[in-house]
Amino acid sequence: MKVEYYPDTDSLYIRFREGEEAYGREVERGMVFHYDEAGVVVSLEMDSFASKLVDIETLEVVGLDRVVSSHLAEVAKNG
């Protein structure tokens, strides 16, 4: 899984799996799920309001052998 945050547009892109994105469906204003040809969700995109929906200051991945933290607030502040 790959998570990318773009502070200049306040957008968050979460890629769940490898594969070609065949089409996208906006499920809420600015929130788009992208699917492969088989209809499996490949990624999620939140445009222009990510920090209003999620806490972008830290990202914690729980349930792995270790907890991974990333300080996205530093990225947002420093551009």
Short mmCIF file of N, CA and C in Angstrom, two decimals:
data_model
loop_
_atom_site.label_atom_id
_atom_site.label_comp_id
_atom_site.label_asym_id
_atom_site.label_seq_id
_atom_site.Cartn_x
_atom_site.Cartn_y
_atom_site.Cartn_z
N MET A 1 0.85 -1.17 0.00
CA MET A 1 0.00 0.00 0.00
C MET A 1 0.89 1.22 0.00
N LYS A 2 0.49 2.24 -0.73
CA LYS A 2 1.25 3.46 -0.84
C LYS A 2 0.32 4.65 -0.57
N VAL A 3 0.78 5.58 0.26
CA VAL A 3 -0.01 6.76 0.59
C VAL A 3 0.80 7.99 0.19
N GLU A 4 0.18 8.87 -0.57
CA GLU A 4 0.84 10.11 -0.99
C GLU A 4 -0.04 11.29 -0.60
N TYR A 5 0.59 12.31 -0.01
CA TYR A 5 -0.12 13.54 0.35
C TYR A 5 0.49 14.69 -0.43
N TYR A 6 -0.36 15.52 -1.00
CA TYR A 6 0.06 16.67 -1.78
C TYR A 6 -0.42 17.94 -1.08
N PRO A 7 0.46 18.57 -0.29
CA PRO A 7 0.04 19.73 0.51
C PRO A 7 -0.43 20.92 -0.32
N ASP A 8 0.13 21.09 -1.51
CA ASP A 8 -0.27 22.25 -2.32
C ASP A 8 -1.73 22.19 -2.75
N THR A 9 -2.30 20.99 -2.84
CA THR A 9 -3.71 20.84 -3.20
C THR A 9 -4.53 20.21 -2.07
N ASP A 10 -3.88 19.90 -0.94
CA ASP A 10 -4.52 19.22 0.18
C ASP A 10 -5.23 17.95 -0.28
N SER A 11 -4.51 17.16 -1.10
CA SER A 11 -5.06 15.94 -1.66
C SER A 11 -4.30 14.73 -1.13
N LEU A 12 -5.04 13.64 -0.95
CA LEU A 12 -4.48 12.40 -0.45
C LEU A 12 -4.79 11.30 -1.45
N TYR A 13 -3.78 10.49 -1.78
CA TYR A 13 -3.94 9.39 -2.72
C TYR A 13 -3.47 8.13 -2.03
N ILE A 14 -4.35 7.14 -1.94
CA ILE A 14 -4.02 5.87 -1.30
C ILE A 14 -4.13 4.77 -2.35
N ARG A 15 -3.01 4.13 -2.62
CA ARG A 15 -2.97 3.03 -3.59
C ARG A 15 -2.95 1.72 -2.80
N PHE A 16 -4.01 0.93 -2.95
CA PHE A 16 -4.17 -0.30 -2.20
C PHE A 16 -3.42 -1.47 -2.81
N ARG A 17 -3.32 -1.49 -4.13
CA ARG A 17 -2.71 -2.63 -4.82
C ARG A 17 -2.16 -2.16 -6.16
N GLU A 18 -1.26 -2.97 -6.69
CA GLU A 18 -0.74 -2.70 -8.03
C GLU A 18 -1.80 -3.06 -9.05
N GLY A 19 -1.71 -2.47 -10.19
CA GLY A 19 -2.65 -2.77 -11.26
C GLY A 19 -3.06 -1.50 -11.97
N GLU A 20 -3.53 -1.67 -13.16
CA GLU A 20 -3.96 -0.55 -13.99
C GLU A 20 -5.32 -0.05 -13.54
N GLU A 21 -5.45 1.24 -13.40
CA GLU A 21 -6.74 1.84 -13.07
C GLU A 21 -7.54 1.97 -14.36
N ALA A 22 -8.67 1.29 -14.43
CA ALA A 22 -9.48 1.30 -15.64
C ALA A 22 -10.52 2.43 -15.62
N TYR A 23 -11.05 2.71 -14.44
CA TYR A 23 -12.06 3.77 -14.33
C TYR A 23 -12.17 4.21 -12.88
N GLY A 24 -12.80 5.36 -12.69
CA GLY A 24 -13.01 5.89 -11.35
C GLY A 24 -14.47 6.24 -11.14
N ARG A 25 -14.86 6.23 -9.88
CA ARG A 25 -16.24 6.59 -9.53
C ARG A 25 -16.19 7.52 -8.33
N GLU A 26 -16.75 8.71 -8.50
CA GLU A 26 -16.81 9.67 -7.41
C GLU A 26 -17.94 9.26 -6.49
N VAL A 27 -17.62 8.91 -5.24
CA VAL A 27 -18.63 8.44 -4.29
C VAL A 27 -19.15 9.57 -3.42
N GLU A 28 -18.36 10.58 -3.25
CA GLU A 28 -18.73 11.82 -2.58
C GLU A 28 -17.98 12.92 -3.31
N ARG A 29 -18.39 14.15 -3.13
CA ARG A 29 -17.71 15.26 -3.80
C ARG A 29 -16.21 15.22 -3.48
N GLY A 30 -15.38 15.04 -4.50
CA GLY A 30 -13.95 15.05 -4.33
C GLY A 30 -13.34 13.75 -3.84
N MET A 31 -14.15 12.72 -3.64
CA MET A 31 -13.65 11.42 -3.18
C MET A 31 -13.91 10.39 -4.27
N VAL A 32 -12.83 9.88 -4.85
CA VAL A 32 -12.93 9.00 -6.01
C VAL A 32 -12.28 7.65 -5.71
N PHE A 33 -13.03 6.59 -5.93
CA PHE A 33 -12.46 5.25 -5.91
C PHE A 33 -12.08 4.89 -7.34
N HIS A 34 -10.89 4.33 -7.52
CA HIS A 34 -10.43 3.88 -8.83
C HIS A 34 -10.43 2.35 -8.84
N TYR A 35 -10.91 1.78 -9.94
CA TYR A 35 -11.09 0.34 -10.08
C TYR A 35 -10.26 -0.20 -11.25
N ASP A 36 -9.89 -1.48 -11.17
CA ASP A 36 -9.26 -2.13 -12.32
C ASP A 36 -10.36 -2.68 -13.23
N GLU A 37 -9.97 -3.34 -14.30
CA GLU A 37 -10.95 -3.84 -15.27
C GLU A 37 -11.89 -4.88 -14.67
N ALA A 38 -11.45 -5.58 -13.62
CA ALA A 38 -12.30 -6.58 -12.97
C ALA A 38 -13.24 -5.98 -11.94
N GLY A 39 -13.14 -4.66 -11.72
CA GLY A 39 -14.01 -4.01 -10.75
C GLY A 39 -13.49 -4.00 -9.33
N VAL A 40 -12.21 -4.33 -9.16
CA VAL A 40 -11.58 -4.35 -7.84
C VAL A 40 -11.01 -2.96 -7.55
N VAL A 41 -11.22 -2.46 -6.34
CA VAL A 41 -10.71 -1.15 -5.96
C VAL A 41 -9.18 -1.19 -5.94
N VAL A 42 -8.58 -0.25 -6.66
CA VAL A 42 -7.13 -0.14 -6.74
C VAL A 42 -6.63 1.01 -5.87
N SER A 43 -7.39 2.11 -5.85
CA SER A 43 -6.95 3.28 -5.10
C SER A 43 -8.12 4.16 -4.69
N LEU A 44 -7.81 5.08 -3.79
CA LEU A 44 -8.76 6.08 -3.31
C LEU A 44 -8.08 7.43 -3.39
N GLU A 45 -8.80 8.40 -3.89
CA GLU A 45 -8.27 9.75 -4.03
C GLU A 45 -9.20 10.73 -3.34
N MET A 46 -8.63 11.60 -2.51
CA MET A 46 -9.39 12.66 -1.85
C MET A 46 -8.81 13.99 -2.32
N ASP A 47 -9.57 14.74 -3.07
CA ASP A 47 -9.09 15.98 -3.66
C ASP A 47 -9.49 17.20 -2.86
N SER A 48 -8.53 18.05 -2.60
CA SER A 48 -8.72 19.41 -2.11
C SER A 48 -9.28 19.56 -0.69
N PHE A 49 -9.39 18.48 0.07
CA PHE A 49 -9.94 18.60 1.41
C PHE A 49 -9.47 17.48 2.34
N ALA A 50 -8.41 16.81 2.00
CA ALA A 50 -7.97 15.64 2.75
C ALA A 50 -7.78 15.94 4.23
N SER A 51 -7.20 17.08 4.56
CA SER A 51 -6.93 17.40 5.96
C SER A 51 -8.21 17.63 6.76
N LYS A 52 -9.32 17.86 6.09
CA LYS A 52 -10.60 18.02 6.78
C LYS A 52 -11.24 16.67 7.10
N LEU A 53 -10.82 15.61 6.39
CA LEU A 53 -11.39 14.28 6.59
C LEU A 53 -10.52 13.38 7.45
N VAL A 54 -9.22 13.52 7.32
CA VAL A 54 -8.30 12.64 8.04
C VAL A 54 -7.25 13.46 8.77
N ASP A 55 -6.69 12.89 9.82
CA ASP A 55 -5.60 13.54 10.54
C ASP A 55 -4.32 13.29 9.77
N ILE A 56 -3.87 14.30 9.04
CA ILE A 56 -2.69 14.13 8.20
C ILE A 56 -1.38 14.37 8.95
N GLU A 57 -1.47 14.73 10.22
CA GLU A 57 -0.24 14.99 10.98
C GLU A 57 0.57 13.72 11.19
N THR A 58 -0.10 12.61 11.39
CA THR A 58 0.61 11.33 11.54
C THR A 58 -0.18 10.25 10.83
N LEU A 59 0.55 9.29 10.35
CA LEU A 59 -0.04 8.12 9.73
C LEU A 59 0.49 6.91 10.46
N GLU A 60 -0.40 6.10 11.00
CA GLU A 60 0.03 4.90 11.69
C GLU A 60 -0.60 3.69 11.02
N VAL A 61 0.23 2.74 10.70
CA VAL A 61 -0.23 1.48 10.14
C VAL A 61 -0.12 0.45 11.25
N VAL A 62 -1.26 -0.07 11.69
CA VAL A 62 -1.32 -0.99 12.82
C VAL A 62 -1.71 -2.37 12.29
N GLY A 63 -1.18 -3.39 12.90
CA GLY A 63 -1.53 -4.74 12.51
C GLY A 63 -0.42 -5.44 11.76
N LEU A 64 0.68 -4.76 11.56
CA LEU A 64 1.85 -5.37 10.96
C LEU A 64 2.78 -5.81 12.07
N ASP A 65 3.90 -6.38 11.74
CA ASP A 65 4.88 -6.76 12.76
C ASP A 65 5.40 -5.55 13.52
N ARG A 66 5.27 -4.40 12.89
CA ARG A 66 5.71 -3.17 13.54
C ARG A 66 4.74 -2.06 13.18
N VAL A 67 4.76 -0.99 13.93
CA VAL A 67 3.93 0.17 13.64
C VAL A 67 4.78 1.16 12.87
N VAL A 68 4.23 1.65 11.77
CA VAL A 68 4.94 2.60 10.92
C VAL A 68 4.30 3.96 11.11
N SER A 69 5.09 4.97 11.43
CA SER A 69 4.57 6.32 11.58
C SER A 69 5.27 7.25 10.61
N SER A 70 4.52 8.15 10.07
CA SER A 70 5.07 9.15 9.17
C SER A 70 4.50 10.49 9.58
N HIS A 71 5.33 11.49 9.67
CA HIS A 71 4.88 12.80 10.09
C HIS A 71 4.56 13.66 8.88
N LEU A 72 3.32 13.55 8.40
CA LEU A 72 2.90 14.28 7.22
C LEU A 72 2.75 15.77 7.49
N ALA A 73 2.60 16.14 8.75
CA ALA A 73 2.48 17.57 9.06
C ALA A 73 3.74 18.31 8.66
N GLU A 74 4.89 17.69 8.84
CA GLU A 74 6.16 18.32 8.44
C GLU A 74 6.18 18.55 6.94
N VAL A 75 5.68 17.59 6.20
CA VAL A 75 5.61 17.73 4.75
C VAL A 75 4.69 18.87 4.39
N ALA A 76 3.54 18.92 5.06
CA ALA A 76 2.57 19.97 4.77
C ALA A 76 3.13 21.35 5.09
N LYS A 77 3.86 21.47 6.19
CA LYS A 77 4.43 22.75 6.58
C LYS A 77 5.59 23.17 5.71
N ASN A 78 6.42 22.21 5.35
CA ASN A 78 7.64 22.52 4.61
C ASN A 78 7.47 22.47 3.10
N GLY A 79 6.32 21.92 2.66
CA GLY A 79 6.04 21.84 1.23
C GLY A 79 6.96 20.96 0.56
#
